[in-house]
Coordinates of C-alpha atoms in Angstrom, one line a residue:
X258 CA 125.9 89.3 -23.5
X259 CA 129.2 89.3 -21.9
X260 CA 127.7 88.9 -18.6
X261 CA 125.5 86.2 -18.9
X262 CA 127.2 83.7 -17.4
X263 CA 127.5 85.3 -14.0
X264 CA 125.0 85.0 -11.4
X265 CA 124.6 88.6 -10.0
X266 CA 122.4 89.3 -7.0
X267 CA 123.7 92.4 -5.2
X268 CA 126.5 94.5 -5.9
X269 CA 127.2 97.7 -3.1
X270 CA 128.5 100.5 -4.1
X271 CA 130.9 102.1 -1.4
X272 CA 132.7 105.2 -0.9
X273 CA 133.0 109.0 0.6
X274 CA 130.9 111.3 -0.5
X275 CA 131.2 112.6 -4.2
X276 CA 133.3 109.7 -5.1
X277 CA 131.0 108.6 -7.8
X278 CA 129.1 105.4 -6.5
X279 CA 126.1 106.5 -8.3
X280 CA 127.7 107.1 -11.4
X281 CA 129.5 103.6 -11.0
X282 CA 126.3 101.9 -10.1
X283 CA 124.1 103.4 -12.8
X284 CA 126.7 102.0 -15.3
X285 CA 127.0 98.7 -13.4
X286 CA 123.1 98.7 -13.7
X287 CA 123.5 99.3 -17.3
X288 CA 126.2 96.9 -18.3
X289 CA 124.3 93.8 -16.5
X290 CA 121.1 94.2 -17.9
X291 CA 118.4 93.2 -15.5
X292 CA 120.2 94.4 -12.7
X293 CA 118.5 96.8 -11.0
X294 CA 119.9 100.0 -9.2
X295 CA 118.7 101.5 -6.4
X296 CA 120.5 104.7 -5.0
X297 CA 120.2 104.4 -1.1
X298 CA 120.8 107.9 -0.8
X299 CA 116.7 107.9 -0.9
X300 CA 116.6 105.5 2.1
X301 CA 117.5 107.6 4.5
X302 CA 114.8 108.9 7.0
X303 CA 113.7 112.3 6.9
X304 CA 115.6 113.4 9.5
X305 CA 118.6 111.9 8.3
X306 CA 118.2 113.9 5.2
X307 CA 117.4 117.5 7.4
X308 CA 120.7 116.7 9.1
X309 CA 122.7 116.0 6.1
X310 CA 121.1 118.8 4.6
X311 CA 122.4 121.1 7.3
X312 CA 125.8 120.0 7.2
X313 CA 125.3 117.7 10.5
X314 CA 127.1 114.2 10.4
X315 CA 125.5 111.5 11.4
X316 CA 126.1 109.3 14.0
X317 CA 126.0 105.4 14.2
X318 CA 122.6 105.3 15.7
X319 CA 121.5 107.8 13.0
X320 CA 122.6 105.0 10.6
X321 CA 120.8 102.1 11.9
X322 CA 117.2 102.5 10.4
X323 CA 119.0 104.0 7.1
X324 CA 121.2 100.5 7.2
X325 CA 118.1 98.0 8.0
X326 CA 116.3 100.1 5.1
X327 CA 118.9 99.3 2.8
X328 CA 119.5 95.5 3.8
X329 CA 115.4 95.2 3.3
X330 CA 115.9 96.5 0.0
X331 CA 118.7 94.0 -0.9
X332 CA 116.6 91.5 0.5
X333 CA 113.7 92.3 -1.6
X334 CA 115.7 92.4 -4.9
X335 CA 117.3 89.4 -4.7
X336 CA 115.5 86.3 -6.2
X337 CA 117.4 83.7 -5.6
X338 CA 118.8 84.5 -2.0
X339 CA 118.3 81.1 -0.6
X340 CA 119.2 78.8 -3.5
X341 CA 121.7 76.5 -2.4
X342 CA 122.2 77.4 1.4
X343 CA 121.7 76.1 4.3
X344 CA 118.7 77.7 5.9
X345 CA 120.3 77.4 9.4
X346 CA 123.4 80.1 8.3
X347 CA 120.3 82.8 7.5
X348 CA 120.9 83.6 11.5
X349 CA 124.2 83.9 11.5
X350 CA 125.0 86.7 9.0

């Protein structure tokens, strides 16, 4: 496998809308193997999606619970987060 020797916990995605970051990160998904992809269009809140939905943009404090969502979800895939790392730093990021 041509990736195998690369440790891969997270790669984002990130772009305007209809640029393709699906398509990208499907293929990503795909060329890595175990690496799975999560599309964090389905994050958002419900109301999120009503406002998108309607054309509304959404403002920073719309983002907040759609961001924490998606960091939880980062969190959650990544198994081996901690290797190597000095505990103390976690607060700091």
């Amino acid at each position: 496998d041509l990736y195998s020797e690369f440790s891969v916990r997270t790669i984002v995605t990130m772009g305007v809308s209809g640029c393709g970051k699906p398509t990208i990160g499907r293929h990503l998904a795909e060329l890595l193997g175990s690496a799975p992809f999560i599309s964090t269009d389905t994050l958002h809140p419900a109301q999120n999606i009503k406002m998108m939905k309607n054309g509304q943009p959404l403002s920073d404090r719309n983002r907040w619970p759609w961001l924490k969502r998606v960091h939880d979800e980062i969190e959650k895939a990544s198994t081996s987060l901690l290797e190597g790392q000095d505990l103390s730093l976690r607060g700091a990021r």
